[in-house]
């Protein structure tokens, strides 16, 4: 059973560019959450997708957007990159359903460097 | 505001020493509590979780944590650490209708052989 997968593993971009990160959830999971982990910090919640809609959003600007596909996979898009967007971007999947505790499983992350 | 505090930012122990990492949270309503571990070069893994019931929960690799509701705490413990426990440990909380996780800033544990 494959866990949560993310691509790419590393990415280097320059300021002002746009980036797309991808995530495939664990088998049987229908909910995907995205987190940003800056160096030396804990992960910060960006947003969560369920049934192809953004269900909740953290304190991130509109430059951060996402999408969930019918197969539950997800993309995170960041426009107009800033130096401060350099971080590890984590995807977490979970199952939203009766009896679930919404336990989240994390992928290995995408390391984004903005120059 | 919802928050998680981890007061120990960097802990250095010798092998066989006992470990206790502090975690306090601020969250209204029913909470679910988690400890995640991030070994060097690896992704976040769930160490243990508390949803309800017995406030003393046991996780993988000999770790345990105790939920003390009156103190809003969920401290992580291990009686005897090993060199392989060197990692960063994150406390997290969620609750209510959403499962958005709120993380603490993490504690970097270094175990010296």
Tab-separated table of N, CA and C in Angstrom, chain B residues 42-109:
chain	number	residue	atom	x	y	z
B	42	UNK	N	13.906	12.091	6.754
B	42	UNK	CA	12.664	11.344	6.556
B	42	UNK	C	11.454	12.253	6.755
B	43	UNK	N	10.280	11.721	6.382
B	43	UNK	CA	9.081	12.541	6.495
B	43	UNK	C	8.445	12.395	7.875
B	44	UNK	N	7.519	13.264	8.152
B	44	UNK	CA	6.795	13.240	9.414
B	44	UNK	C	6.059	11.912	9.591
B	45	UNK	N	6.243	11.323	10.768
B	45	UNK	CA	5.553	10.072	11.065
B	45	UNK	C	4.801	10.232	12.376
B	46	UNK	N	3.654	9.603	12.450
B	46	UNK	CA	2.861	9.657	13.675
B	46	UNK	C	3.483	8.759	14.738
B	47	UNK	N	3.747	9.340	15.891
B	47	UNK	CA	4.331	8.603	17.011
B	47	UNK	C	3.222	8.040	17.909
B	48	UNK	N	2.249	8.877	18.228
B	48	UNK	CA	1.093	8.449	19.003
B	48	UNK	C	0.004	9.511	18.918
B	49	UNK	N	-1.185	9.104	19.357
B	49	UNK	CA	-2.332	10.006	19.260
B	49	UNK	C	-3.287	9.771	20.422
B	50	UNK	N	-4.022	10.813	20.779
B	50	UNK	CA	-5.071	10.719	21.771
B	50	UNK	C	-6.345	11.290	21.180
B	51	UNK	N	-7.399	10.476	21.197
B	51	UNK	CA	-8.709	10.944	20.753
B	51	UNK	C	-9.689	10.992	21.919
B	52	UNK	N	-9.684	9.946	22.713
B	52	UNK	CA	-10.590	9.883	23.874
B	52	UNK	C	-10.178	8.684	24.710
B	53	UNK	N	-10.806	8.553	25.886
B	53	UNK	CA	-10.552	7.375	26.712
B	53	UNK	C	-9.367	7.556	27.640
B	54	UNK	N	-8.614	6.495	27.816
B	54	UNK	CA	-7.473	6.490	28.728
B	54	UNK	C	-6.512	7.612	28.382
B	55	UNK	N	-6.253	8.512	29.328
B	55	UNK	CA	-5.390	9.661	29.009
B	55	UNK	C	-3.918	9.296	28.843
B	56	UNK	N	-3.544	8.095	29.225
B	56	UNK	CA	-2.177	7.646	29.011
B	56	UNK	C	-2.156	6.797	27.743
B	57	UNK	N	-1.488	7.306	26.727
B	57	UNK	CA	-1.474	6.604	25.447
B	57	UNK	C	-0.069	6.119	25.143
B	58	UNK	N	-0.009	4.956	24.549
B	58	UNK	CA	1.283	4.373	24.189
B	58	UNK	C	1.426	4.398	22.670
B	59	UNK	N	2.623	4.742	22.230
B	59	UNK	CA	2.871	4.794	20.796
B	59	UNK	C	3.933	3.809	20.383
B	60	UNK	N	4.521	4.105	19.227
B	60	UNK	CA	5.555	3.220	18.719
B	60	UNK	C	6.884	3.477	19.417
B	61	UNK	N	7.770	2.505	19.339
B	61	UNK	CA	9.149	2.625	19.805
B	61	UNK	C	9.262	2.978	21.289
B	62	UNK	N	8.300	2.563	22.096
B	62	UNK	CA	8.387	2.738	23.536
B	62	UNK	C	7.991	4.110	24.047
B	63	UNK	N	7.476	4.972	23.170
B	63	UNK	CA	7.035	6.290	23.596
B	63	UNK	C	5.626	6.235	24.186
B	64	UNK	N	5.361	7.146	25.109
B	64	UNK	CA	4.028	7.294	25.658
B	64	UNK	C	3.780	8.773	25.944
B	65	UNK	N	2.512	9.124	26.097
B	65	UNK	CA	2.166	10.511	26.412
B	65	UNK	C	0.944	10.511	27.307
B	66	UNK	N	0.861	11.522	28.144
B	66	UNK	CA	-0.259	11.631	29.057
B	66	UNK	C	-1.007	12.926	28.813
B	67	UNK	N	-2.306	12.803	28.591
B	67	UNK	CA	-3.182	13.945	28.403
B	67	UNK	C	-3.697	14.376	29.770
B	68	UNK	N	-3.357	15.600	30.167
B	68	UNK	CA	-3.866	16.155	31.417
B	68	UNK	C	-4.737	17.346	31.048
B	69	UNK	N	-6.035	17.126	31.056
B	69	UNK	CA	-6.970	18.135	30.570
B	69	UNK	C	-6.909	19.414	31.395
B	70	UNK	N	-6.760	19.270	32.711
B	70	UNK	CA	-6.764	20.435	33.593
B	70	UNK	C	-5.547	21.329	33.363
B	71	UNK	N	-4.497	20.751	32.826
B	71	UNK	CA	-3.267	21.514	32.572
B	71	UNK	C	-3.093	21.816	31.080
B	72	UNK	N	-4.028	21.381	30.253
B	72	UNK	CA	-3.926	21.558	28.800
B	72	UNK	C	-2.569	21.052	28.305
B	73	UNK	N	-2.169	19.902	28.807
B	73	UNK	CA	-0.853	19.394	28.453
B	73	UNK	C	-0.936	17.997	27.859
B	74	UNK	N	0.081	17.666	27.089
B	74	UNK	CA	0.183	16.354	26.444
B	74	UNK	C	1.676	16.061	26.294
B	75	UNK	N	2.333	15.773	27.406
B	75	UNK	CA	3.777	15.591	27.413
B	75	UNK	C	4.170	14.206	26.921
B	76	UNK	N	5.261	14.179	26.199
B	76	UNK	CA	5.792	12.939	25.629
B	76	UNK	C	6.878	12.389	26.537
B	77	UNK	N	6.877	11.074	26.734
B	77	UNK	CA	7.873	10.459	27.622
B	77	UNK	C	8.427	9.182	27.006
B	78	UNK	N	9.675	8.898	27.418
B	78	UNK	CA	10.275	7.598	27.106
B	78	UNK	C	11.252	7.300	28.230
B	79	UNK	N	11.173	6.122	28.830
B	79	UNK	CA	11.994	5.828	30.007
B	79	UNK	C	13.492	5.773	29.705
B	80	UNK	N	13.854	5.319	28.504
B	80	UNK	CA	15.270	5.121	28.193
B	80	UNK	C	15.476	5.363	26.698
B	81	UNK	N	16.132	6.481	26.375
B	81	UNK	CA	16.286	6.825	24.961
B	81	UNK	C	17.463	6.096	24.340
B	82	UNK	N	17.388	5.960	23.014
B	82	UNK	CA	18.467	5.346	22.248
B	82	UNK	C	18.992	6.364	21.240
B	83	UNK	N	20.171	6.097	20.730
B	83	UNK	CA	20.779	6.988	19.753
B	83	UNK	C	19.840	7.172	18.554
B	84	UNK	N	19.126	6.117	18.212
B	84	UNK	CA	18.212	6.155	17.065
B	84	UNK	C	16.982	7.041	17.305
B	85	UNK	N	16.807	7.539	18.513
B	85	UNK	CA	15.688	8.456	18.783
B	85	UNK	C	16.032	9.892	18.409
B	86	UNK	N	17.266	10.121	17.981
B	86	UNK	CA	17.655	11.451	17.524
B	86	UNK	C	16.751	11.870	16.375
B	87	UNK	N	16.027	12.977	16.571
B	87	UNK	CA	15.013	13.400	15.604
B	87	UNK	C	14.408	14.702	16.096
B	88	UNK	N	13.489	15.228	15.289
B	88	UNK	CA	12.706	16.382	15.722
B	88	UNK	C	11.296	15.907	16.045
B	89	UNK	N	10.771	16.381	17.158
B	89	UNK	CA	9.475	15.922	17.652
B	89	UNK	C	8.496	17.096	17.660
B	90	UNK	N	7.317	16.858	17.096
B	90	UNK	CA	6.298	17.893	16.996
B	90	UNK	C	5.028	17.447	17.697
B	91	UNK	N	4.513	18.332	18.515
B	91	UNK	CA	3.210	18.142	19.126
B	91	UNK	C	2.179	18.858	18.258
B	92	UNK	N	0.992	18.289	18.109
B	92	UNK	CA	-0.040	18.900	17.260
B	92	UNK	C	-1.411	18.634	17.847
B	93	UNK	N	-2.345	19.501	17.492
B	93	UNK	CA	-3.715	19.382	17.999
B	93	UNK	C	-4.704	19.696	16.882
B	94	UNK	N	-5.832	19.027	16.891
B	94	UNK	CA	-6.954	19.428	16.051
B	94	UNK	C	-8.245	19.120	16.784
B	95	UNK	N	-9.341	19.532	16.203
B	95	UNK	CA	-10.605	19.272	16.865
B	95	UNK	C	-11.752	19.917	16.146
B	96	UNK	N	-12.953	19.648	16.619
B	96	UNK	CA	-14.132	20.240	16.015
B	96	UNK	C	-14.441	19.630	14.671
B	97	UNK	N	-15.045	20.439	13.825
B	97	UNK	CA	-15.524	19.940	12.538
B	97	UNK	C	-14.416	19.811	11.502
B	98	UNK	N	-13.254	20.329	11.813
B	98	UNK	CA	-12.184	20.268	10.835
B	98	UNK	C	-11.010	19.496	11.389
B	99	UNK	N	-10.208	18.934	10.524
B	99	UNK	CA	-9.040	18.242	11.039
B	99	UNK	C	-7.744	18.976	10.733
B	100	UNK	N	-7.846	20.297	10.569
B	100	UNK	CA	-6.641	21.120	10.419
B	100	UNK	C	-5.758	20.912	11.651
B	101	UNK	N	-4.513	20.580	11.413
B	101	UNK	CA	-3.569	20.363	12.499
B	101	UNK	C	-2.842	21.654	12.826
B	102	UNK	N	-2.732	21.933	14.110
B	102	UNK	CA	-1.927	23.052	14.573
B	102	UNK	C	-0.721	22.467	15.268
B	103	UNK	N	0.452	22.828	14.792
B	103	UNK	CA	1.698	22.255	15.286
B	103	UNK	C	2.422	23.214	16.214
B	104	UNK	N	3.186	22.632	17.124
B	104	UNK	CA	4.152	23.402	17.866
B	104	UNK	C	5.394	23.617	17.014
B	105	UNK	N	6.353	24.347	17.555
B	105	UNK	CA	7.553	24.678	16.786
B	105	UNK	C	8.555	23.542	16.740
B	106	UNK	N	8.312	22.490	17.520
B	106	UNK	CA	9.183	21.326	17.455
B	106	UNK	C	10.278	21.339	18.506
B	107	UNK	N	10.729	20.142	18.874
B	107	UNK	CA	11.862	19.960	19.782
B	107	UNK	C	12.869	19.060	19.104
B	108	UNK	N	14.070	19.566	18.975
B	108	UNK	CA	15.146	18.797	18.367
B	108	UNK	C	15.854	18.001	19.461
B	109	UNK	N	15.775	16.685	19.362
B	109	UNK	CA	16.390	15.802	20.346
B	109	UNK	C	17.656	15.195	19.763
